[in-house]
Amino acid sequence: MTAGADRHSVLFGTLALVREELDAQAGVCEALAAQLAAAQERLSRLEGLHGSLTESLPDLGVTSPAWAAAGAAQADEAHAEAPSELGDLSDESNTLQDFILVILATSDRPMHVDHVRETILHLREQGRTDKLGNSKRPTEDVRTALSRLVKKGRASKVGPALYTVTRAPESSEGA
């Protein structure tokens, strides 16, 4: 009878180990599913942003969308200097709001009001714009322009002083 009891003990031990492994693999699958869902959502937002920007480029005075094919912006470098993707930006034909909208569009994540202001000031130092040149309160000017872009539905406030370009709604032309 001890052989039968030992077999049951080994069977229950094996069953417990298999259950532990099953639970661990289920957890791994759930984590991967969450990562996949997040990646798919990001892809969807980026596709919408790309479509929106492609449609609005002529309105913004951008003649050569070289930055659109360059891939994702390197966010860490963007904090150190103005994005190089802004090289084709025609300052003369843009309002401060349009200029800010293009700056937001070059970032792969939401931008803080202060970072938007710093980017504009850096571009001024390089002689690439005269925006905020006569401003006594540049942060407030940028904040006001961003608020107006939000009211127009062209930008979204996604956190305290954090803004991003608003994703264009899906068109229903095929319907």
GROMACS .gro file of C-alpha atoms in nm:
model
  175
    1MET     CA    1   0.000   0.000   0.000
    2THR     CA    2   0.288   0.231   0.044
    3ALA     CA    3   0.365   0.208  -0.327
    4GLY     CA    4   0.013   0.332  -0.410
    5ALA     CA    5   0.041   0.614  -0.157
    6ASP     CA    6   0.379   0.714  -0.299
    7ARG     CA    7   0.233   0.720  -0.650
    8HIS     CA    8  -0.049   0.947  -0.532
    9SER     CA    9   0.199   1.173  -0.356
   10VAL     CA   10   0.420   1.194  -0.667
   11LEU     CA   11   0.113   1.253  -0.885
   12PHE     CA   12  -0.016   1.534  -0.662
   13GLY     CA   13   0.332   1.687  -0.643
   14THR     CA   14   0.364   1.677  -1.021
   15LEU     CA   15   0.014   1.819  -1.059
   16ALA     CA   16   0.107   2.107  -0.824
   17LEU     CA   17   0.425   2.181  -1.023
   18VAL     CA   18   0.235   2.174  -1.351
   19ARG     CA   19  -0.027   2.410  -1.202
   20GLU     CA   20   0.246   2.652  -1.088
   21GLU     CA   21   0.403   2.650  -1.434
   22LEU     CA   22   0.062   2.693  -1.596
   23ASP     CA   23  -0.012   2.996  -1.374
   24ALA     CA   24   0.331   3.145  -1.445
   25GLN     CA   25   0.287   3.103  -1.821
   26ALA     CA   26  -0.063   3.251  -1.801
   27GLY     CA   27   0.089   3.556  -1.628
   28VAL     CA   28   0.352   3.586  -1.899
   29CYS     CA   29   0.082   3.563  -2.167
   30GLU     CA   30  -0.126   3.832  -1.994
   31ALA     CA   31   0.176   4.063  -1.973
   32LEU     CA   32   0.257   4.006  -2.341
   33ALA     CA   33  -0.107   4.063  -2.437
   34ALA     CA   34  -0.103   4.395  -2.248
   35GLN     CA   35   0.222   4.497  -2.421
   36LEU     CA   36   0.075   4.402  -2.759
   37ALA     CA   37  -0.242   4.602  -2.692
   38ALA     CA   38  -0.035   4.905  -2.588
   39ALA     CA   39   0.183   4.874  -2.900
   40GLN     CA   40  -0.124   4.842  -3.123
   41GLU     CA   41  -0.280   5.151  -2.962
   42ARG     CA   42   0.043   5.348  -3.014
   43LEU     CA   43   0.058   5.230  -3.375
   44SER     CA   44  -0.299   5.339  -3.430
   45ARG     CA   45  -0.231   5.684  -3.278
   46LEU     CA   46   0.083   5.726  -3.488
   47GLU     CA   47  -0.099   5.627  -3.807
   48GLY     CA   48  -0.371   5.881  -3.726
   49LEU     CA   49  -0.113   6.149  -3.650
   50HIS     CA   50   0.071   6.072  -3.974
   51GLY     CA   51  -0.251   6.103  -4.171
   52SER     CA   52  -0.347   6.426  -3.997
   53LEU     CA   53  -0.006   6.580  -4.050
   54THR     CA   54   0.010   6.470  -4.412
   55GLU     CA   55  -0.322   6.645  -4.475
   56SER     CA   56  -0.223   6.963  -4.290
   57LEU     CA   57   0.132   7.011  -4.423
   58PRO     CA   58   0.034   7.253  -4.701
   59ASP     CA   59  -0.170   7.458  -4.449
   60LEU     CA   60   0.133   7.484  -4.220
   61GLY     CA   61   0.365   7.610  -4.492
   62VAL     CA   62   0.585   7.302  -4.485
   63THR     CA   63   0.701   7.235  -4.838
   64SER     CA   64   0.917   6.925  -4.793
   65PRO     CA   65   0.811   6.672  -4.532
   66ALA     CA   66   1.158   6.516  -4.505
   67TRP     CA   67   1.110   6.459  -4.134
   68ALA     CA   68   0.799   6.245  -4.196
   69ALA     CA   69   1.004   5.966  -4.350
   70ALA     CA   70   1.285   5.996  -4.098
   71GLY     CA   71   1.109   5.776  -3.843
   72ALA     CA   72   1.036   5.840  -3.478
   73ALA     CA   73   1.196   6.143  -3.311
   74GLN     CA   74   1.463   6.074  -3.052
   75ALA     CA   75   1.296   6.221  -2.744
   76ASP     CA   76   1.607   6.236  -2.527
   77GLU     CA   77   1.795   6.442  -2.786
   78ALA     CA   78   1.492   6.666  -2.834
   79HIS     CA   79   1.532   6.792  -2.479
   80ALA     CA   80   1.892   6.895  -2.545
   81GLU     CA   81   1.836   7.077  -2.873
   82ALA     CA   82   1.562   7.165  -3.119
   83PRO     CA   83   1.446   6.873  -3.329
   84SER     CA   84   1.630   6.862  -3.661
   85GLU     CA   85   1.300   6.767  -3.823
   86LEU     CA   86   1.202   7.135  -3.801
   87GLY     CA   87   1.457   7.225  -4.068
   88ASP     CA   88   1.192   7.261  -4.340
   89LEU     CA   89   0.961   7.477  -4.131
   90SER     CA   90   0.882   7.804  -4.308
   91ASP     CA   91   0.852   8.049  -4.021
   92GLU     CA   92   0.728   8.344  -4.224
   93SER     CA   93   0.400   8.178  -4.319
   94ASN     CA   94   0.315   8.032  -3.980
   95THR     CA   95   0.140   8.168  -3.677
   96LEU     CA   96   0.275   8.085  -3.333
   97GLN     CA   97   0.001   7.822  -3.303
   98ASP     CA   98   0.101   7.654  -3.631
   99PHE     CA   99   0.467   7.670  -3.533
  100ILE     CA  100   0.389   7.504  -3.198
  101LEU     CA  101   0.173   7.243  -3.369
  102VAL     CA  102   0.466   7.139  -3.590
  103ILE     CA  103   0.695   7.126  -3.287
  104LEU     CA  104   0.445   6.899  -3.107
  105ALA     CA  105   0.418   6.682  -3.417
  106THR     CA  106   0.792   6.617  -3.418
  107SER     CA  107   0.786   6.477  -3.065
  108ASP     CA  108   0.711   6.111  -3.004
  109ARG     CA  109   0.556   6.190  -2.666
  110PRO     CA  110   0.362   6.478  -2.507
  111MET     CA  111   0.560   6.795  -2.452
  112HIS     CA  112   0.560   7.021  -2.147
  113VAL     CA  113   0.484   7.392  -2.201
  114ASP     CA  114   0.836   7.478  -2.084
  115HIS     CA  115   0.993   7.235  -2.332
  116VAL     CA  116   0.790   7.384  -2.618
  117ARG     CA  117   0.908   7.732  -2.511
  118GLU     CA  118   1.270   7.613  -2.483
  119THR     CA  119   1.251   7.460  -2.832
  120ILE     CA  120   1.124   7.788  -2.979
  121LEU     CA  121   1.391   7.988  -2.796
  122HIS     CA  122   1.659   7.746  -2.916
  123LEU     CA  123   1.535   7.786  -3.274
  124ARG     CA  124   1.548   8.165  -3.225
  125GLU     CA  125   1.911   8.138  -3.112
  126GLN     CA  126   1.985   7.947  -3.432
  127GLY     CA  127   1.817   8.221  -3.637
  128ARG     CA  128   1.547   7.983  -3.758
  129THR     CA  129   1.252   8.181  -3.618
  130ASP     CA  130   1.161   8.512  -3.467
  131LYS     CA  131   0.871   8.371  -3.264
  132LEU     CA  132   0.856   8.499  -2.905
  133GLY     CA  133   1.118   8.761  -2.995
  134ASN     CA  134   0.919   9.053  -2.857
  135SER     CA  135   0.749   8.857  -2.581
  136LYS     CA  136   0.786   8.971  -2.224
  137ARG     CA  137   0.612   8.652  -2.104
  138PRO     CA  138   0.708   8.373  -2.346
  139THR     CA  139   0.579   8.092  -2.125
  140GLU     CA  140   0.236   8.254  -2.104
  141ASP     CA  141   0.233   8.315  -2.480
  142VAL     CA  142   0.310   7.948  -2.544
  143ARG     CA  143   0.052   7.839  -2.285
  144THR     CA  144  -0.212   8.062  -2.448
  145ALA     CA  145  -0.132   7.932  -2.796
  146LEU     CA  146  -0.156   7.573  -2.669
  147SER     CA  147  -0.489   7.645  -2.500
  148ARG     CA  148  -0.624   7.786  -2.826
  149LEU     CA  149  -0.501   7.480  -3.016
  150VAL     CA  150  -0.685   7.260  -2.763
  151LYS     CA  151  -1.004   7.465  -2.809
  152LYS     CA  152  -0.971   7.424  -3.186
  153GLY     CA  153  -0.923   7.049  -3.141
  154ARG     CA  154  -0.577   7.050  -3.301
  155ALA     CA  155  -0.390   6.967  -2.978
  156SER     CA  156  -0.479   6.776  -2.664
  157LYS     CA  157  -0.387   6.841  -2.304
  158VAL     CA  158  -0.286   6.501  -2.169
  159GLY     CA  159  -0.154   6.601  -1.829
  160PRO     CA  160  -0.052   6.900  -1.621
  161ALA     CA  161   0.105   7.135  -1.879
  162LEU     CA  162   0.157   6.838  -2.118
  163TYR     CA  163   0.032   6.864  -2.475
  164THR     CA  164   0.030   6.653  -2.789
  165VAL     CA  165  -0.114   6.677  -3.138
  166THR     CA  166  -0.475   6.561  -3.158
  167ARG     CA  167  -0.533   6.250  -3.362
  168ALA     CA  168  -0.752   6.304  -3.667
  169PRO     CA  169  -1.087   6.123  -3.656
  170GLU     CA  170  -1.119   5.825  -3.886
  171SER     CA  171  -1.274   5.930  -4.217
  172SER     CA  172  -1.584   5.752  -4.341
  173GLU     CA  173  -1.529   5.818  -4.712
  174GLY     CA  174  -1.555   5.448  -4.797
  175ALA     CA  175  -1.903   5.420  -4.643
   0.00000   0.00000   0.00000
